[in-house]
XYZ file of C-alpha atoms in Angstrom:
679
model
C 70.812 114.711 -25.828
C 67.276 114.898 -24.451
C 63.968 113.595 -25.742
C 60.278 114.422 -25.331
C 57.827 111.885 -23.924
C 54.080 111.766 -24.594
C 51.656 109.537 -22.703
C 47.967 109.710 -23.606
C 45.221 107.545 -22.138
C 42.065 107.447 -24.276
C 38.939 106.748 -22.223
C 35.183 106.627 -22.382
C 33.543 109.963 -21.537
C 34.697 111.109 -18.098
C 32.432 112.893 -15.588
C 33.173 116.604 -15.984
C 34.107 117.127 -12.330
C 36.793 114.429 -12.558
C 38.677 115.729 -15.603
C 40.692 118.654 -14.210
C 41.742 116.966 -10.926
C 42.759 113.841 -12.848
C 44.834 115.879 -15.300
C 46.699 117.535 -12.418
C 47.124 114.208 -10.635
C 48.638 112.584 -13.724
C 51.176 115.402 -14.027
C 52.119 115.192 -10.353
C 52.491 111.408 -10.397
C 54.545 111.449 -13.564
C 56.849 114.061 -12.024
C 57.237 111.949 -8.877
C 57.898 108.821 -10.967
C 60.692 110.545 -12.887
C 62.198 111.940 -9.697
C 62.079 108.551 -7.949
C 63.758 106.964 -10.960
C 66.493 109.598 -11.282
C 65.393 110.781 -14.725
C 66.072 114.464 -15.246
C 63.664 116.578 -17.316
C 63.020 120.223 -18.173
C 59.240 120.537 -17.755
C 55.941 118.664 -17.633
C 52.806 119.672 -19.569
C 49.386 118.122 -19.028
C 46.353 117.843 -21.298
C 42.773 116.700 -20.888
C 39.422 116.468 -22.634
C 36.316 114.481 -21.667
C 37.837 111.473 -23.464
C 41.545 111.648 -22.680
C 44.192 112.387 -20.078
C 47.697 113.122 -21.301
C 51.101 114.278 -20.126
C 54.128 115.458 -22.086
C 57.601 115.576 -20.572
C 59.964 117.997 -22.264
C 63.739 117.579 -22.253
C 63.817 114.075 -20.773
C 67.274 112.629 -20.139
C 68.288 109.571 -22.166
C 69.559 107.753 -19.089
C 69.140 107.661 -15.332
C 71.818 109.339 -13.285
C 74.238 106.818 -11.756
C 73.633 105.956 -8.134
C 76.409 105.691 -5.568
C 75.172 104.830 -2.102
C 76.928 103.966 1.162
C 75.436 101.398 3.539
C 76.403 101.036 7.171
C 76.550 97.488 8.503
C 77.352 95.769 11.799
C 80.135 96.881 14.097
C 83.555 95.370 13.339
C 83.462 93.226 16.467
C 80.270 91.621 15.119
C 81.304 91.583 11.454
C 84.459 89.531 12.247
C 84.634 86.302 14.212
C 87.416 85.316 16.643
C 89.615 84.130 13.774
C 89.214 87.410 11.879
C 86.922 85.930 9.255
C 83.710 87.609 8.159
C 80.811 86.436 10.271
C 77.368 85.343 9.101
C 76.086 88.783 10.086
C 78.560 90.427 7.695
C 77.765 87.937 4.927
C 74.042 88.548 5.332
C 74.592 92.308 5.289
C 76.401 92.314 1.923
C 74.129 89.653 0.413
C 71.160 91.926 0.996
C 72.894 94.634 -1.011
C 73.849 92.336 -3.873
C 77.555 92.541 -2.979
C 80.245 90.301 -1.434
C 82.396 90.533 1.696
C 85.240 91.643 -0.557
C 83.407 94.950 -0.886
C 83.462 95.627 2.875
C 85.606 98.352 4.325
C 85.696 99.504 7.946
C 85.114 103.095 9.005
C 85.276 104.639 12.437
C 82.118 106.355 13.703
C 82.204 107.973 17.167
C 85.069 105.769 18.293
C 83.528 102.534 16.998
C 84.548 100.712 13.799
C 81.693 99.658 11.478
C 81.431 97.650 8.274
C 80.547 99.754 5.234
C 79.892 98.915 1.602
C 79.505 101.301 -1.310
C 77.091 100.265 -4.000
C 77.473 101.676 -7.502
C 74.405 101.356 -9.703
C 74.818 102.578 -13.289
C 71.809 104.395 -14.673
C 69.414 102.479 -16.917
C 68.346 103.781 -20.286
C 65.226 105.925 -20.422
C 63.404 103.221 -22.403
C 64.014 100.647 -19.666
C 62.726 102.986 -16.974
C 59.656 104.118 -18.910
C 58.479 100.525 -19.207
C 56.926 101.135 -15.766
C 54.569 103.874 -17.037
C 51.524 101.566 -16.663
C 52.210 101.580 -12.918
C 51.877 105.373 -12.931
C 48.542 105.122 -14.757
C 47.319 102.439 -12.362
C 48.186 104.617 -9.354
C 45.687 107.357 -10.281
C 42.821 107.601 -7.811
C 39.251 108.678 -8.547
C 36.134 109.461 -6.487
C 34.199 106.751 -8.353
C 35.420 103.696 -10.239
C 34.050 100.826 -12.302
C 35.235 97.596 -13.837
C 34.370 96.237 -17.266
C 34.793 93.142 -19.420
C 36.784 90.565 -17.463
C 39.029 93.090 -15.678
C 39.061 92.954 -11.886
C 41.014 96.209 -11.667
C 38.676 99.195 -11.296
C 39.213 102.509 -13.070
C 37.259 105.697 -13.694
C 36.100 104.598 -17.181
C 36.975 101.913 -19.751
C 40.288 102.480 -21.554
C 40.309 102.468 -25.372
C 43.740 103.694 -26.437
C 47.222 104.076 -25.001
C 49.651 106.354 -26.833
C 53.263 106.356 -25.606
C 55.834 108.158 -27.734
C 59.460 109.021 -27.047
C 59.932 111.664 -29.731
C 58.664 109.662 -32.764
C 59.311 106.207 -31.273
C 56.421 104.089 -29.949
C 57.342 102.524 -26.606
C 55.777 99.049 -26.326
C 53.726 98.416 -23.156
C 50.151 97.662 -22.150
C 47.595 98.885 -19.642
C 44.378 96.981 -18.915
C 44.977 94.827 -21.999
C 45.346 97.885 -24.261
C 48.619 97.845 -26.186
C 50.464 101.095 -26.681
C 50.501 102.615 -30.140
C 50.604 106.039 -31.767
C 46.867 106.057 -32.537
C 44.618 108.545 -30.767
C 40.929 109.267 -31.243
C 39.616 112.477 -32.744
C 36.309 114.215 -32.002
C 33.482 111.724 -31.461
C 31.462 113.082 -34.422
C 33.754 115.329 -36.446
C 37.020 113.407 -36.258
C 38.460 109.950 -36.742
C 41.260 107.890 -35.278
C 44.535 109.585 -36.111
C 48.232 108.772 -35.768
C 50.301 111.048 -33.550
C 53.505 111.683 -35.489
C 55.608 112.653 -32.473
C 55.373 113.845 -28.913
C 55.757 117.433 -30.129
C 53.048 117.233 -32.793
C 50.399 115.966 -30.345
C 48.263 119.120 -30.148
C 48.462 119.877 -33.868
C 47.612 116.296 -34.871
C 44.516 116.301 -32.666
C 43.493 119.788 -33.783
C 43.122 118.358 -37.295
C 40.520 116.011 -35.811
C 38.591 118.780 -33.998
C 40.097 118.135 -30.577
C 41.675 120.934 -28.536
C 43.763 118.914 -26.089
C 45.026 121.840 -24.014
C 42.309 122.686 -21.456
C 43.659 126.225 -21.013
C 43.432 126.856 -24.754
C 39.927 125.371 -24.850
C 38.828 127.631 -21.998
C 40.245 130.704 -23.705
C 38.350 129.786 -26.871
C 35.101 129.697 -24.874
C 35.804 133.043 -23.211
C 36.796 134.694 -26.499
C 33.643 133.422 -28.219
C 31.475 134.691 -25.355
C 33.165 138.105 -25.533
C 32.371 138.240 -29.240
C 28.704 137.441 -28.531
C 28.624 140.128 -25.840
C 30.052 142.732 -28.195
C 27.724 141.780 -31.036
C 24.527 141.928 -28.963
C 25.518 144.515 -26.327
C 24.830 142.113 -23.459
C 26.668 140.813 -20.384
C 27.160 137.074 -19.973
C 27.474 135.879 -16.385
C 30.606 133.722 -16.185
C 30.296 131.401 -13.199
C 33.769 129.823 -12.654
C 32.363 126.437 -11.619
C 30.016 126.342 -14.594
C 32.841 127.393 -16.914
C 35.028 124.557 -15.635
C 32.190 122.072 -16.065
C 31.405 123.201 -19.619
C 35.120 123.149 -20.428
C 35.235 119.467 -19.493
C 32.126 118.555 -21.476
C 33.521 119.604 -24.857
C 36.551 118.825 -26.999
C 35.960 121.514 -29.636
C 33.890 124.405 -28.233
C 31.532 126.666 -30.151
C 29.518 129.156 -28.086
C 26.116 130.385 -29.275
C 23.287 132.658 -28.121
C 19.794 131.294 -27.567
C 16.547 132.862 -26.386
C 13.237 132.096 -24.678
C 9.818 133.776 -24.437
C 10.001 136.946 -22.285
C 6.808 135.849 -20.492
C 8.905 133.506 -18.369
C 10.628 136.524 -16.823
C 7.554 136.789 -14.567
C 8.819 133.650 -12.811
C 11.327 134.401 -9.979
C 14.798 134.954 -11.335
C 16.261 132.218 -9.123
C 14.053 129.637 -10.879
C 15.186 130.782 -14.315
C 18.850 130.882 -13.327
C 18.641 127.424 -11.731
C 16.965 126.014 -14.838
C 19.666 127.453 -17.074
C 22.817 126.955 -14.983
C 22.191 123.853 -12.899
C 20.012 121.861 -15.270
C 21.106 122.875 -18.770
C 24.661 124.165 -18.184
C 23.793 127.501 -19.836
C 25.379 130.851 -19.016
C 22.926 133.522 -17.839
C 22.563 136.701 -19.916
C 21.861 140.198 -18.556
C 21.648 143.684 -19.997
C 24.239 146.337 -19.218
C 22.265 147.342 -16.105
C 22.335 143.780 -14.764
C 18.698 142.894 -15.521
C 17.999 139.314 -16.605
C 17.291 138.966 -20.333
C 15.308 136.207 -22.089
C 18.529 134.768 -23.510
C 21.243 132.269 -22.674
C 24.670 131.270 -23.944
C 25.575 127.635 -24.368
C 28.643 125.854 -25.741
C 28.392 123.181 -28.380
C 30.811 120.261 -28.554
C 31.632 120.787 -32.214
C 32.007 123.424 -34.906
C 29.546 126.040 -36.160
C 28.013 123.944 -38.946
C 24.197 123.729 -38.656
C 24.386 125.809 -35.486
C 20.840 127.082 -36.112
C 19.461 123.594 -35.523
C 21.531 123.267 -32.369
C 20.158 126.580 -31.055
C 16.553 125.518 -31.716
C 17.092 122.204 -29.954
C 18.563 123.867 -26.879
C 15.764 126.437 -26.764
C 13.160 123.671 -26.926
C 14.737 121.762 -24.037
C 14.951 124.915 -21.903
C 11.320 125.865 -22.531
C 10.214 122.540 -21.067
C 12.062 123.376 -17.845
C 10.692 126.921 -17.772
C 7.150 125.629 -18.292
C 7.584 123.487 -15.193
C 8.893 126.460 -13.237
C 6.010 128.694 -14.310
C 3.445 126.017 -13.435
C 4.824 125.361 -9.945
C 5.206 129.074 -9.242
C 1.523 129.610 -9.911
C 0.297 126.460 -8.162
C 2.408 126.886 -5.021
C 0.894 130.300 -4.359
C -2.446 128.578 -3.763
C -0.994 126.651 -0.800
C -1.180 127.714 2.858
C 1.950 127.695 5.020
C 0.059 126.289 8.009
C -1.189 123.325 5.954
C 2.298 122.557 4.695
C 3.803 122.772 8.203
C 1.137 120.375 9.507
C 2.172 117.812 6.891
C 5.816 117.871 8.020
C 4.840 115.346 10.710
C 4.590 112.825 7.884
C 7.948 113.709 6.289
C 10.930 111.725 7.534
C 14.060 113.624 8.534
C 15.830 110.264 8.878
C 14.312 106.894 9.638
C 16.448 106.505 12.778
C 15.840 110.062 13.971
C 12.217 110.859 13.224
C 10.184 113.402 11.295
C 11.027 116.868 10.046
C 8.476 118.284 12.473
C 10.372 116.715 15.395
C 13.665 118.071 14.054
C 12.102 121.537 13.836
C 10.770 121.315 17.400
C 14.233 120.525 18.756
C 15.721 123.279 16.598
C 13.221 125.775 18.026
C 14.271 125.025 21.618
C 17.945 125.315 20.700
C 17.266 128.584 18.859
C 15.513 130.077 21.888
C 18.547 129.323 24.058
C 20.965 130.700 21.440
C 18.892 133.871 21.087
C 19.675 134.720 24.697
C 23.367 133.873 24.301
C 23.585 136.016 21.165
C 21.719 138.880 22.842
C 18.955 139.127 20.245
C 16.406 141.884 20.743
C 12.774 141.103 21.591
C 11.792 141.842 17.999
C 14.496 139.510 16.682
C 13.468 136.796 19.135
C 9.862 137.038 17.948
C 10.957 136.688 14.325
C 13.242 133.791 15.237
C 10.455 131.923 17.025
C 8.124 132.290 14.051
C 10.826 131.255 11.584
C 11.668 128.174 13.675
C 8.012 127.113 13.605
C 7.703 127.118 9.791
C 11.182 127.167 8.216
C 10.986 123.816 6.414
C 7.525 124.294 4.883
C 8.795 124.925 1.348
C 10.099 121.354 1.119
C 6.491 120.357 0.396
C 6.022 122.833 -2.435
C 6.000 121.710 -6.047
C 8.829 124.077 -6.959
C 11.272 122.712 -4.397
C 10.243 119.145 -5.223
C 11.224 119.840 -8.845
C 14.170 122.167 -8.165
C 15.631 121.042 -4.839
C 18.462 123.567 -5.186
C 15.857 126.246 -4.406
C 14.979 125.059 -0.904
C 15.046 128.049 1.381
C 15.093 130.452 -1.570
C 11.481 129.628 -2.436
C 10.635 129.483 1.261
C 11.619 133.144 1.537
C 9.584 134.131 -1.517
C 6.473 132.215 -0.504
C 6.724 133.528 3.063
C 6.806 137.126 1.815
C 3.832 136.474 -0.459
C 1.969 135.074 2.559
C 2.616 138.272 4.511
C 5.312 136.984 6.862
C 7.769 139.450 8.419
C 10.796 139.999 6.113
C 13.081 138.957 8.997
C 11.239 135.622 9.149
C 11.422 135.156 5.393
C 15.158 135.888 5.157
C 15.870 133.518 8.068
C 14.110 130.714 6.168
C 16.530 131.234 3.286
C 19.615 131.833 5.415
C 19.275 128.786 7.647
C 20.771 126.668 4.838
C 23.916 128.817 4.783
C 26.754 128.189 4.343
C 25.902 125.659 1.646
C 29.558 124.733 1.127
C 32.756 124.764 3.195
C 33.659 128.296 2.085
C 30.159 129.375 1.013
C 28.351 132.606 1.875
C 27.214 133.012 5.500
C 23.894 134.336 6.834
C 23.689 138.121 6.953
C 20.971 138.620 9.573
C 21.224 137.671 13.244
C 17.899 135.852 13.091
C 19.035 133.800 10.092
C 22.399 133.065 11.696
C 20.843 131.806 14.957
C 18.339 129.635 13.072
C 21.196 128.240 10.948
C 23.181 127.462 14.096
C 20.243 125.767 15.790
C 19.334 123.689 12.738
C 22.924 122.553 12.222
C 23.459 121.791 15.901
C 20.426 119.515 16.098
C 21.435 117.861 12.830
C 24.924 117.169 14.190
C 23.799 115.895 17.592
C 20.899 113.869 16.200
C 22.990 111.928 13.686
C 25.740 111.279 16.236
C 23.129 110.093 18.721
C 21.953 107.310 16.399
C 25.546 106.293 15.557
C 25.553 107.832 12.071
C 29.022 109.291 12.630
C 31.347 110.226 9.735
C 34.381 107.996 9.347
C 37.336 108.582 7.069
C 36.145 110.363 3.940
C 32.645 108.964 4.388
C 30.199 111.716 5.363
C 26.864 111.036 3.629
C 24.920 113.521 5.750
C 27.411 116.382 5.293
C 28.017 116.699 9.033
C 31.505 118.123 8.480
C 30.041 120.893 6.361
C 27.328 121.586 8.941
C 29.872 121.758 11.755
C 32.185 123.964 9.720
C 29.170 126.217 9.244
C 28.577 126.380 13.008
C 32.166 127.384 13.650
C 32.265 129.956 10.840
C 28.983 131.596 11.873
C 30.106 131.947 15.492
C 33.347 133.552 14.369
C 31.746 135.845 11.791
C 29.122 137.224 14.177
C 31.591 137.561 17.037
C 29.357 135.594 19.389
C 31.537 134.510 22.291
C 29.517 131.394 23.005
C 31.739 128.743 24.559
C 31.125 125.599 22.541
C 31.820 123.227 25.419
C 29.232 124.976 27.582
C 26.771 125.162 24.678
C 27.037 121.460 23.896
C 26.780 120.569 27.593
C 23.569 122.602 27.821
C 22.082 120.921 24.750
C 22.787 117.507 26.246
C 20.863 118.568 29.352
C 17.718 119.213 27.311
C 14.939 116.655 27.214
C 12.942 115.847 24.081
C 10.133 113.354 23.523
C 11.486 112.545 20.061
C 15.176 111.873 20.755
C 17.805 111.616 23.476
C 21.163 113.075 22.524
C 24.178 110.757 22.956
C 27.942 110.630 22.297
C 28.762 114.039 23.762
C 32.526 113.432 23.887
C 32.598 112.325 20.245
C 30.658 115.435 19.224
C 33.174 117.667 20.991
C 36.086 115.896 19.281
C 34.340 116.324 15.946
C 33.833 120.050 16.516
C 37.482 120.404 17.561
C 38.466 118.810 14.267
C 36.570 121.472 12.334
C 38.146 124.285 14.367
C 41.571 122.796 13.736
C 40.825 122.703 10.009
C 40.067 126.431 10.090
C 43.430 127.030 11.772
C 45.344 124.648 9.509
C 45.571 127.079 6.586
C 48.070 129.304 8.398
C 48.872 127.741 11.795
C 51.482 125.083 12.636
C 50.315 121.727 13.988
C 51.762 122.119 17.487
C 50.104 125.521 17.972
C 46.757 124.129 16.834
C 47.085 121.244 19.271
C 48.052 123.527 22.159
C 45.163 125.944 21.577
C 42.629 123.139 21.244
C 43.841 121.825 24.620
C 43.253 125.212 26.279
C 40.403 126.036 28.639
C 38.879 128.438 26.101
C 36.265 127.074 23.701
C 35.127 130.364 22.177
C 35.872 130.135 18.460
C 36.904 133.762 18.035
C 39.314 133.588 20.966
C 40.777 130.247 19.893
C 41.526 131.561 16.425
C 42.976 134.739 17.919
C 45.176 132.735 20.306
C 46.526 130.564 17.509
C 47.248 133.636 15.365
C 49.010 135.387 18.272
C 51.215 132.360 18.972
C 51.983 131.933 15.266
C 53.117 135.545 15.130
C 55.225 135.160 18.307
C 56.863 132.017 16.939
C 58.718 134.227 14.455
C 60.347 136.254 17.244
C 63.666 135.591 18.991
C 62.252 135.151 22.506
C 59.731 132.471 21.492
C 61.865 129.396 22.207
C 62.922 130.523 25.665
C 59.439 131.610 26.718
C 57.891 128.321 25.565
C 60.532 126.297 27.422
C 59.858 128.255 30.622
C 56.077 127.921 30.407
C 56.296 124.259 29.390
C 58.315 123.509 32.499
C 55.631 125.180 34.620
C 52.865 123.169 32.934
C 54.680 119.841 33.285
C 55.424 120.262 37.003
C 51.977 121.686 37.773
C 50.435 118.347 36.775
C 51.702 117.022 40.136
C 49.884 119.709 42.136
C 47.016 118.903 44.488
C 44.021 120.916 43.290
C 42.718 121.204 46.839
C 45.791 123.093 48.043
C 45.980 126.866 47.628
C 49.113 129.018 47.682
C 50.312 130.201 51.132
C 52.808 133.095 50.752
C 54.049 132.628 54.325
C 55.610 129.309 53.191
C 57.851 130.993 50.632
C 61.565 130.532 51.393
C 63.106 132.906 48.835
C 62.405 136.101 46.928
C 61.989 134.262 43.605
C 58.871 132.523 44.919
C 57.370 135.813 46.043
C 58.266 137.456 42.731
C 56.520 134.724 40.756
C 53.509 134.849 43.063
C 53.155 138.604 42.555
C 53.678 138.296 38.784
C 50.941 135.667 38.534
C 48.591 137.796 40.643
C 49.274 140.774 38.376
C 48.390 138.825 35.219
C 45.348 140.450 33.658
C 44.320 138.045 30.888
C 41.212 139.148 29.044
C 39.874 138.675 25.510
C 42.843 140.253 23.711
C 44.817 137.108 22.973
C 47.802 138.943 21.501
C 48.095 140.965 24.724
C 47.663 137.786 26.772
C 50.527 136.056 24.954
C 52.725 139.119 25.436
C 51.999 139.136 29.185
C 52.751 135.424 29.538
C 55.979 135.661 27.567
C 57.074 138.576 29.751
C 57.035 136.160 32.726
C 59.903 134.129 31.274
C 62.707 135.837 33.321
C 60.653 135.543 36.532
C 59.934 131.845 35.847
C 63.582 131.137 35.049
C 64.717 132.895 38.243
C 62.205 130.827 40.222
C 63.572 127.557 38.867
C 67.182 128.692 39.284
C 66.694 129.512 42.966
C 64.005 127.021 43.971
C 63.894 123.262 44.358
C 60.219 122.623 43.607
C 60.203 119.012 44.790
C 61.505 119.909 48.252
C 61.812 117.354 51.050
C 59.365 119.355 53.125
C 55.969 118.128 51.897
C 54.190 121.356 52.777
C 56.759 123.530 50.971
C 56.729 121.253 47.930
C 52.927 121.319 47.656
C 52.916 125.091 48.069
C 55.383 125.507 45.208
C 53.374 123.145 43.008
C 50.224 125.109 43.858
C 52.010 128.310 42.809
C 52.856 126.783 39.438
C 49.293 125.466 39.112
C 47.936 128.972 39.702
C 49.955 130.189 36.732
C 48.761 127.277 34.591
C 45.144 128.048 35.515
C 45.559 131.483 33.946
C 47.880 130.588 31.073
C 45.633 127.746 29.930
C 43.097 130.350 28.894
C 45.435 130.845 25.914
C 46.971 127.418 25.295
C 48.470 124.305 26.828
C 52.027 125.608 26.507
C 53.663 122.243 27.209
C 52.294 121.015 23.865
C 54.188 123.650 21.896
C 57.373 122.747 20.056
C 60.331 124.822 21.281
C 62.944 123.189 19.033
């Protein structure tokens, strides 16, 4: 007979961004705990609200499965002494397993007799095993933690209740001095503490106290309520998935409502209004059927619909204060001159160890000019790029960006257009911040993409140069994101700019403000970002081999890894890799100063390989390159079958090594094939 288990941890209000990951983590760790402890179950359900994390295990076995395990000990000649008695080694072996020498039997393994014992461990009852649940709760990890009262153990938030039920039975245990019980807490304002009758009644018991414990159900309630508002008012509500998830984890009993604001604020740029609503107030944006912004918003109350009119008025009042700020800064900023703002950037610190924003911009401008040539920008584009590089941070000194820092770049574009700047300059000012996240949108224009590259490159090199290098998960200056952006932009625009050559050139530049340092570390860091791009679909050994190639063009590296991944599924892969690996390994002994002399060949296999290498035509089509290299496998195998590379004749040996090295020199354009796994 099976039982159902409920574990609920009642906490102080959790940060919204922590709730969903913590719910999933609890489910995963509970599943692993049950598996490790040999407790069978049918399914695991998880629940969460801002004030609780819970897991329910359905169909939990009443007892662990029995464990029968064999242990191999010392060889018989060691397990027995000269008189045939069990030695100290044998006694120590069984003692460690909780057994005696009487349990030893000898088994033959590959012609040798070894001591073996078989340990039988009967399964414990489910109640005995579940006593370790506090260890599961303690194992949860969080991005931030705190400690409270006299506890030294840190956790995401203080714990108030612990509910552990096996069907209707309370299992006694404690976590952070909180004793388990069947009492859970209802809604902070609408509910009270309530007993949970059984593991199966959990959701219904909490629903009576205005708590919807199932996050999926809570989300559907929000979406259904928004759909009803849309239908009633003939509007479209913009559902941002991230905002929806945040709102979901701010409420325990959701009630959506429609609010409004004075249409006069629609004269303020839409981005300001949207930022005020979404980022600052957690409101959903409202548009008409044609997609035009309306003077309305949808918010979600943590409670029922009673006195909702007062709630709407309060939310409207708070929003108006934000919109008043936006309107004021919009009007005041238009009185400013771009040149005056740029001049003041000398007094704004980029970083205390690196210098001012003006110095950062000057370095970025030089990098951008070099990249413009590499990316083959037209004269018109180069002119726009130069102008953008001279002014692109000016909006950081505007009142709007000071108040709404999410709008940096966005307001720069708008103010630049109002000042009569070229649209290409204005868009580059906005796009240089892109991508703003690991998978975020990329620049669209070439000018914006080059400025983004230049800005990110100087940021990366500057912080590395003053030893502000990310370590572990610590990356306070978002250098991983910046570098990921560099790699993604190069790939997206198809710019075949070799990163090793680019970085080498940047380190050759001279600036009054800063001297770049740690070139090798920068290259390793960039390689790590390229590997991360490959990691989604490419095996580790292929990633390693491609990163060790002589090609540092992002597009070609990704193409090479994809081509090898595709080939790895084919029957000839193992043999081709073994052949090429053998070439690579032997070629390491070649003298780079020696070139191949065909007149030293002693058999046809050498000449065949020489001609095959000469005929290799490796270009930018990595799939074709891999096909050509794999086609050499029979020629390589024939060479090794008929040729002793390490010949006694020094001249012949060096010539054969040089022949192999000539193949490696070409093949390494694709990958270091000796790093590929052929097993």
